[in-house]
PDB file of C-alpha atoms in Angstrom:
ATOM      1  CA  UNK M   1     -36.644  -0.975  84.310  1.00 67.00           C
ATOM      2  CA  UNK M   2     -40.035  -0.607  85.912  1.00 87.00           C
ATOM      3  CA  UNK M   3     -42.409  -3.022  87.892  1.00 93.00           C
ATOM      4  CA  UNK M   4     -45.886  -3.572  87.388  1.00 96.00           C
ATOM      5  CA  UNK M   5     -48.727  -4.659  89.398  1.00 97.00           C
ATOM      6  CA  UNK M   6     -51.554  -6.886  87.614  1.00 98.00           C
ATOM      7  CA  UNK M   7     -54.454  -7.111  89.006  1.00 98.00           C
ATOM      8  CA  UNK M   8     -56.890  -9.988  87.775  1.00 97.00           C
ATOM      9  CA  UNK M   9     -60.681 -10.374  87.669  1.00 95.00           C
ATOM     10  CA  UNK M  10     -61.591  -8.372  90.870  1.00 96.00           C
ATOM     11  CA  UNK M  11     -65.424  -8.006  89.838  1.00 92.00           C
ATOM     12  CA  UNK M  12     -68.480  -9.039  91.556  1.00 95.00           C
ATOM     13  CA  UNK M  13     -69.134 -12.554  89.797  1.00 92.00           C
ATOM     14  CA  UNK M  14     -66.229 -13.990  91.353  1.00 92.00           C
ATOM     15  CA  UNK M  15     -66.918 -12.976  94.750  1.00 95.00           C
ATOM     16  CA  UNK M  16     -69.236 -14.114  96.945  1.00 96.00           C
ATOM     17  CA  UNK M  17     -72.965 -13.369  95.627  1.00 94.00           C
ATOM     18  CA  UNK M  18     -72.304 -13.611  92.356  1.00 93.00           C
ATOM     19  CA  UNK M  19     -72.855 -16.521  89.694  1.00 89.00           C
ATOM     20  CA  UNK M  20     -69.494 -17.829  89.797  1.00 90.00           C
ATOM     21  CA  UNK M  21     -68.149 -16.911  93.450  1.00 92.00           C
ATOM     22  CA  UNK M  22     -64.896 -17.804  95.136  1.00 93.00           C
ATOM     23  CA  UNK M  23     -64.905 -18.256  98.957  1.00 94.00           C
ATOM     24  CA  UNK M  24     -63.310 -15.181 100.419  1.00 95.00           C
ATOM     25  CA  UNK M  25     -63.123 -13.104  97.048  1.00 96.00           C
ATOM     26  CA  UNK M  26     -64.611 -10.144  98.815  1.00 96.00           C
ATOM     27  CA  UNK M  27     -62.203 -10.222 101.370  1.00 96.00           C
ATOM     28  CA  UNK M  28     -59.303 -10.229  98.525  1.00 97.00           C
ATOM     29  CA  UNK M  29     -61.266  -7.439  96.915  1.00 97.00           C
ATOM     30  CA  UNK M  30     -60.230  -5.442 100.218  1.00 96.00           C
ATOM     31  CA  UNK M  31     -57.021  -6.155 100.514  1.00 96.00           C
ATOM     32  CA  UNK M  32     -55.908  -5.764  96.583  1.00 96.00           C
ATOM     33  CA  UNK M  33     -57.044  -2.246  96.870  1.00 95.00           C
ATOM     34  CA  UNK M  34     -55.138  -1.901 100.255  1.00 94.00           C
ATOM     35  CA  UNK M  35     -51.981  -3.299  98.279  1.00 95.00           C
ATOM     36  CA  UNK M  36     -52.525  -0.733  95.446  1.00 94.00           C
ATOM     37  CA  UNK M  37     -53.475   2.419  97.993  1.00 90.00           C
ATOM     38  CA  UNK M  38     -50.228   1.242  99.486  1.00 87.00           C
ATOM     39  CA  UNK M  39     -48.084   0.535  96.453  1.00 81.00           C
ATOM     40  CA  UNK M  40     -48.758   2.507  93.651  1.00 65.00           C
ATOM     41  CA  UNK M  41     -45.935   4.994  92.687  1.00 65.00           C
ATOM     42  CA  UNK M  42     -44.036   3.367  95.225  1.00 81.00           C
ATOM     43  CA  UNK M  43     -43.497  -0.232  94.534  1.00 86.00           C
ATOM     44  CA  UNK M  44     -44.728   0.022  91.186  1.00 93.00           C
ATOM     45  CA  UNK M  45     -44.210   2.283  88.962  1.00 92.00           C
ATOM     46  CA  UNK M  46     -47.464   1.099  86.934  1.00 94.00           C
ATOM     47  CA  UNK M  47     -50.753  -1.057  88.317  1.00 95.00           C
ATOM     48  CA  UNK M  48     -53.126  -2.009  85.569  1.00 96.00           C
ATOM     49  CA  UNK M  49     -56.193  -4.787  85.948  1.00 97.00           C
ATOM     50  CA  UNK M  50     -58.251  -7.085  84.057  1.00 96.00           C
ATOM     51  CA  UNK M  51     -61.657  -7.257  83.701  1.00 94.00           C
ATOM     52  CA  UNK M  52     -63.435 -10.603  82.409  1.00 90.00           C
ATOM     53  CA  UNK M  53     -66.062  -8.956  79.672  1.00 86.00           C
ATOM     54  CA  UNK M  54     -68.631 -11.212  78.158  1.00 69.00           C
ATOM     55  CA  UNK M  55     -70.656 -10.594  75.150  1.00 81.00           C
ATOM     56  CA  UNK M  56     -71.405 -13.886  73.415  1.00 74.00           C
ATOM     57  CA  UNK M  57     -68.515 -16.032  74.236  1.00 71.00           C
ATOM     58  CA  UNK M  58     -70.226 -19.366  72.429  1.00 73.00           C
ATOM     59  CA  UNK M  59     -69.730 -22.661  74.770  1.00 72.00           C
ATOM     60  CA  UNK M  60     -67.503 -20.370  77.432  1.00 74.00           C
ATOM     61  CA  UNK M  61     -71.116 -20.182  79.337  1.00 71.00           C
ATOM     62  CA  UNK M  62     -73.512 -23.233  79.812  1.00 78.00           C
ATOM     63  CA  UNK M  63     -76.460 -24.479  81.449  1.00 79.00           C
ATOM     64  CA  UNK M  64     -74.047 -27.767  82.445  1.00 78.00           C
ATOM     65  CA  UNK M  65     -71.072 -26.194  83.201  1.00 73.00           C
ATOM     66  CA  UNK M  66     -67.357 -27.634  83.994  1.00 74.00           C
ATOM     67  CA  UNK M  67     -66.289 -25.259  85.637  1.00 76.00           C
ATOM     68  CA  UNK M  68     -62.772 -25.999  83.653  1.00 78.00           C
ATOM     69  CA  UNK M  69     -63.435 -24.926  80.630  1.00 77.00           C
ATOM     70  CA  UNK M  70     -67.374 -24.000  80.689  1.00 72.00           C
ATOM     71  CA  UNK M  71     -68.891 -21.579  83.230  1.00 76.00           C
ATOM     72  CA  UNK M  72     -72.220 -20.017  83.995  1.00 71.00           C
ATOM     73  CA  UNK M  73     -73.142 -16.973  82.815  1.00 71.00           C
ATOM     74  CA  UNK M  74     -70.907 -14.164  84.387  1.00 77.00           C
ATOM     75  CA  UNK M  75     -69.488 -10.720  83.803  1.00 79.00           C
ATOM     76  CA  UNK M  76     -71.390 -10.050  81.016  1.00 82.00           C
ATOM     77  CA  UNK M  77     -71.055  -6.643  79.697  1.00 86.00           C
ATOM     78  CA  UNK M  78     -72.963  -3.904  80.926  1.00 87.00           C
ATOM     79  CA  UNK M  79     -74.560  -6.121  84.260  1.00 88.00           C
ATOM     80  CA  UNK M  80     -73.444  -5.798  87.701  1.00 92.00           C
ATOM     81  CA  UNK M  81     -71.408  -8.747  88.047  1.00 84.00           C
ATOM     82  CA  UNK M  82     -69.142  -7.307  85.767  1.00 88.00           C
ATOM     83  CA  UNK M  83     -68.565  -4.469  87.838  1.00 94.00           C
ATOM     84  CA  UNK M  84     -65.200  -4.116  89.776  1.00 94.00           C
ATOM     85  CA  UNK M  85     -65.979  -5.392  93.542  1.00 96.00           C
ATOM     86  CA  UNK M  86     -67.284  -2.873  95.652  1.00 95.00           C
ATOM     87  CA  UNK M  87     -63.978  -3.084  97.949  1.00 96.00           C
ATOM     88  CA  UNK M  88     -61.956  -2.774  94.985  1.00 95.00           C
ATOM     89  CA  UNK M  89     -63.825   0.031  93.369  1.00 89.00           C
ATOM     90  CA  UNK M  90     -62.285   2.456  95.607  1.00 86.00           C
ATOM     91  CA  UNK M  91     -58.768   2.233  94.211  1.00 88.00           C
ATOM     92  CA  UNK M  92     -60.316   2.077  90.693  1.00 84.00           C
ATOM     93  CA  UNK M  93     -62.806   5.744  90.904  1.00 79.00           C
ATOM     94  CA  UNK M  94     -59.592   7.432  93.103  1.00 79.00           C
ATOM     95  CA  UNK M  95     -57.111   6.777  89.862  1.00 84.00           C
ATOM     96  CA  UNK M  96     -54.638   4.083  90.889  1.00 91.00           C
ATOM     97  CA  UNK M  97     -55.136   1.815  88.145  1.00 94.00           C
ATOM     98  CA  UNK M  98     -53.371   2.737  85.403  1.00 94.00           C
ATOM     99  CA  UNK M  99     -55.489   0.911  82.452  1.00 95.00           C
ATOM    100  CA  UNK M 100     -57.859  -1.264  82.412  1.00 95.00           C
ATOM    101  CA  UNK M 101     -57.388  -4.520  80.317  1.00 96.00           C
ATOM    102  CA  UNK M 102     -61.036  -6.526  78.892  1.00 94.00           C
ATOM    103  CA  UNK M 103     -60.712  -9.989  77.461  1.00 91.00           C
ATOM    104  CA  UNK M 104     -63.078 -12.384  76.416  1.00 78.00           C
ATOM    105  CA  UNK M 105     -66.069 -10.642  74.596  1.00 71.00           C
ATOM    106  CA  UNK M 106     -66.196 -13.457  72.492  1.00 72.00           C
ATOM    107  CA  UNK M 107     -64.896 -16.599  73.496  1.00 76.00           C
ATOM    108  CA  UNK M 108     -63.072 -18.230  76.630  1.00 75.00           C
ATOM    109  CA  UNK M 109     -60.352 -15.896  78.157  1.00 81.00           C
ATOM    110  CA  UNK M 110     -58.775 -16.333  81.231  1.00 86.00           C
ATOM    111  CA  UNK M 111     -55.134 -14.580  80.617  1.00 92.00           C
ATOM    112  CA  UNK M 112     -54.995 -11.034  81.239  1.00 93.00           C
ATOM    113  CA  UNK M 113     -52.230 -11.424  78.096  1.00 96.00           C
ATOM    114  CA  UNK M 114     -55.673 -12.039  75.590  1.00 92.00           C
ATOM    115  CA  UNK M 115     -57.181  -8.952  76.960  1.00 91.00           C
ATOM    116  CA  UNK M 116     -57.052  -5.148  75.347  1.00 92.00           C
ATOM    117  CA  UNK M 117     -57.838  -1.857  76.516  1.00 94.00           C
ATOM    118  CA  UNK M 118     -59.723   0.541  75.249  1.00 92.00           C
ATOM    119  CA  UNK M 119     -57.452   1.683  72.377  1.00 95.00           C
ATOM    120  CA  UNK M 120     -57.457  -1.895  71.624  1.00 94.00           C
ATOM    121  CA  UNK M 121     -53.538  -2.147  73.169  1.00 97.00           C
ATOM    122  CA  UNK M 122     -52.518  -5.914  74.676  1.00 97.00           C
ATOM    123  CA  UNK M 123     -51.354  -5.952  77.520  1.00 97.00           C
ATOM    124  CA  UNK M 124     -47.854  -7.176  76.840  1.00 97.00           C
ATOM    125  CA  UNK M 125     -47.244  -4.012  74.675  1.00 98.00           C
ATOM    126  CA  UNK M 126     -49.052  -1.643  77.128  1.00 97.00           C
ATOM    127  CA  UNK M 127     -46.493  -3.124  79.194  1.00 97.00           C
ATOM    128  CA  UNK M 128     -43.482  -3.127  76.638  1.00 97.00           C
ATOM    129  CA  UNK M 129     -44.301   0.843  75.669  1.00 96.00           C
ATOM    130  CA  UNK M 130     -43.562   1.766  79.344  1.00 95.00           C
ATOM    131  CA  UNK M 131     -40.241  -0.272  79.864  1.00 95.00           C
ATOM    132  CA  UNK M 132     -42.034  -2.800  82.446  1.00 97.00           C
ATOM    133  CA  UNK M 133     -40.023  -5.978  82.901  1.00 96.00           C
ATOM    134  CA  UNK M 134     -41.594  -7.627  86.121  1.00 97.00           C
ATOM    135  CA  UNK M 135     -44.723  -7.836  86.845  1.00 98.00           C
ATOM    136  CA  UNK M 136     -46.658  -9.152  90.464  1.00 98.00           C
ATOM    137  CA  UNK M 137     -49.709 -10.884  89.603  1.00 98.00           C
ATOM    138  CA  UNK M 138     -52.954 -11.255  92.438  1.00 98.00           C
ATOM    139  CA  UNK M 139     -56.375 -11.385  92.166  1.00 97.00           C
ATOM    140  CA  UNK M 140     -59.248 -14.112  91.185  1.00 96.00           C
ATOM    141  CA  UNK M 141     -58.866 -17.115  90.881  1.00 93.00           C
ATOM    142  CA  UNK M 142     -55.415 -18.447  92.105  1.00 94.00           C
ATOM    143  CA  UNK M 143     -55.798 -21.688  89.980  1.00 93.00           C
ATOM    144  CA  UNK M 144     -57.847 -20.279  87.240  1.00 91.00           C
ATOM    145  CA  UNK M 145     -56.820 -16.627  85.999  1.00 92.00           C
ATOM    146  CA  UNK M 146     -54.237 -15.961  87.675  1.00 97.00           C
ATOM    147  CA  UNK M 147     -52.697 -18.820  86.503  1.00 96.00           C
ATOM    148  CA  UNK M 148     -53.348 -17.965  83.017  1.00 95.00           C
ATOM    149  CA  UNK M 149     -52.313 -14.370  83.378  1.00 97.00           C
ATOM    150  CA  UNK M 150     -48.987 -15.039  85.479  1.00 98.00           C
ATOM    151  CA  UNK M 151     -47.724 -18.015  83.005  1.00 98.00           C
ATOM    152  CA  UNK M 152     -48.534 -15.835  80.196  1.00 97.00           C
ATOM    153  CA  UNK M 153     -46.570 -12.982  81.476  1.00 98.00           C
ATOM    154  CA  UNK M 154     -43.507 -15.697  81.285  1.00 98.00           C
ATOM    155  CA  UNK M 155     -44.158 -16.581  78.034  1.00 97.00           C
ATOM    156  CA  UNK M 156     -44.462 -13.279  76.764  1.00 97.00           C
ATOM    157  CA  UNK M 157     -41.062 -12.351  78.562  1.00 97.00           C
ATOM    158  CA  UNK M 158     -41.606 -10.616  81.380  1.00 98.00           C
ATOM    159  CA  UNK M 159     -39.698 -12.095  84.708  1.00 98.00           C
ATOM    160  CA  UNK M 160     -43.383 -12.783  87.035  1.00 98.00           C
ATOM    161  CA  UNK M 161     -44.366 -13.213  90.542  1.00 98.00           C
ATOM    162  CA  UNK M 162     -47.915 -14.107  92.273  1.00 98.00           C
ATOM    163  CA  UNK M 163     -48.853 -12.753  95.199  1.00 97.00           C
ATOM    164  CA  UNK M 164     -50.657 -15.648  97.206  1.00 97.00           C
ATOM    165  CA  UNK M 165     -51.299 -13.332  99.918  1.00 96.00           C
ATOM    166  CA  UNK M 166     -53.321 -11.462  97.704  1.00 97.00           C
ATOM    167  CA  UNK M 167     -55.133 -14.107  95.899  1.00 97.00           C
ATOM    168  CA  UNK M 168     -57.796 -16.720  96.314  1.00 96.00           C
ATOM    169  CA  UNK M 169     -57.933 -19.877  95.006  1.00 94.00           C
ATOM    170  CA  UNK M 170     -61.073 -21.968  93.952  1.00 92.00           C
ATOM    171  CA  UNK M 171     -60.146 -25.151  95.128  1.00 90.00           C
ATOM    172  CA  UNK M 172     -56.800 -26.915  97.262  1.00 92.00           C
ATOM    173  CA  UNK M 173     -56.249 -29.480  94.768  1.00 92.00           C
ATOM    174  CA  UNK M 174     -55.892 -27.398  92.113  1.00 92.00           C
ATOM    175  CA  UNK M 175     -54.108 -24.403  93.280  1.00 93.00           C
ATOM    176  CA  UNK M 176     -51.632 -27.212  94.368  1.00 94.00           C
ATOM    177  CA  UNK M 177     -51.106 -27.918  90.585  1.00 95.00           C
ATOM    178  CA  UNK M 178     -51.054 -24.323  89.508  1.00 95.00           C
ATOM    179  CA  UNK M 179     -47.853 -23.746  92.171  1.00 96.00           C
ATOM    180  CA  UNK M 180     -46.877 -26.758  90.806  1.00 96.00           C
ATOM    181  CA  UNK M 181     -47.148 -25.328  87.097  1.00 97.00           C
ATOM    182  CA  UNK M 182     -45.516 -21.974  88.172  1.00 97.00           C
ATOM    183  CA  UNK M 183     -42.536 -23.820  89.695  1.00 96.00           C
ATOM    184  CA  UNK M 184     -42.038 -25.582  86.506  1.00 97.00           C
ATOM    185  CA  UNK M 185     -42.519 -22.072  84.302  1.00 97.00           C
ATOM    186  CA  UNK M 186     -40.610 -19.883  86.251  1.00 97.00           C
ATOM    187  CA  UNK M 187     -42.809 -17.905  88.131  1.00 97.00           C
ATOM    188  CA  UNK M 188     -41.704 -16.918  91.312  1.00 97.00           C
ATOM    189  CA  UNK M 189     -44.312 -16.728  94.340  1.00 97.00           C
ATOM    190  CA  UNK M 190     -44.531 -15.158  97.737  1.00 94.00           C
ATOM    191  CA  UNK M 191     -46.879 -15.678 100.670  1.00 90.00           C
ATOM    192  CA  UNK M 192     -49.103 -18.368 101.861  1.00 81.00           C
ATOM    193  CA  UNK M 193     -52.230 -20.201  99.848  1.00 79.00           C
ATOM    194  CA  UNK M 194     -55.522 -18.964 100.046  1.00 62.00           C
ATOM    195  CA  UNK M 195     -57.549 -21.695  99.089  1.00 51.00           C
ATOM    196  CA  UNK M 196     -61.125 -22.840 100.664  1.00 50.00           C
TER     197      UNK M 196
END
């Protein structure tokens, strides 16, 4: 049995500067790639991340966004706010991320579970293929994709757990109904809310 570390959406969009940032991203960014400097071949056997990766994903973007289920433009492929964070990057160019998973080209994707690499593998069976059966989820945003990614880790059978210490929520109210959701799915958590 091996444990895996999943780390979601650290790029520069979601931080602060960039079209859709979360208060104190960059200082997430910083300490996600202390966690994986720290962790990787040690607590986990594999670390992997997700990248949001635009193309044309129809009413996903929008002039009058939600910000539920429509966003401004962000992380489009091939701009800078796609990019991994800058205090991320690091642990990304020194090999410590195992694979690298893309979702949402063309549509709405928030679960790292909808996302492929580069051999066009999901992430569940990346995972599967290497024996992984729990998986620590942190990253961007708390009540946004890491919710998606950690309850969809459940539901694809893997035994979960978020990280709060390592993750940043977008708003108190509803990171208050995501721990709500991942008490009612099963996912475990650890640490304290990081929500501004």
């Amino acid at each position: 049995m091996s444990r895996g570390l999943i780390v979601v959406d650290v790029q520069n969009d979601f931080c602060e500067g960039g079209s859709v940032p979360v208060a104190g991203g960059a200082r997430i960014a910083a300490a996600v790639a202390d966690l994986v400097e720290r962790s990787a071949g040690g607590d986990y056997q594999y670390v992997v991340a997700t990248r949001d990766h635009h193309i044309d994903p129809g009413g996903h973007f929008s002039q009058t966004p939600d910000f539920k289920d429509s966003f401004p433009v962000h992380c489009v492929v091939g701009g800078e706010g796609g990019e991994f964070h800058p205090n991320f990057a690091p642990a990304v160019g020194a090999g410590k991320i195992d694979a690298v998973f893309y979702k949402g080209a063309h549509s709405a994707s928030k679960s790292g579970f909808e996302g492929a690499d580069e051999q066009g593998t999901s992430l569940a069976d990346w995972l599967r293929e290497r024996a992984v059966e729990d998986v620590d989820v942190v990253g961007i945003a708390t009540d946004h994709c890491v919710r998606a990614t950690a309850l969809d880790a459940v539901k694809a059978g893997f035994r979960a757990r978020v990280l709060l210490d390592y993750c940043v929520g977008v708003a108190p109210d509803t990171t208050a109904t995501t721990l709500k959701d991942f008490q009612q799915a099963g996912v475990a958590v650890s640490g304290a809310v990081t929500a501004q």
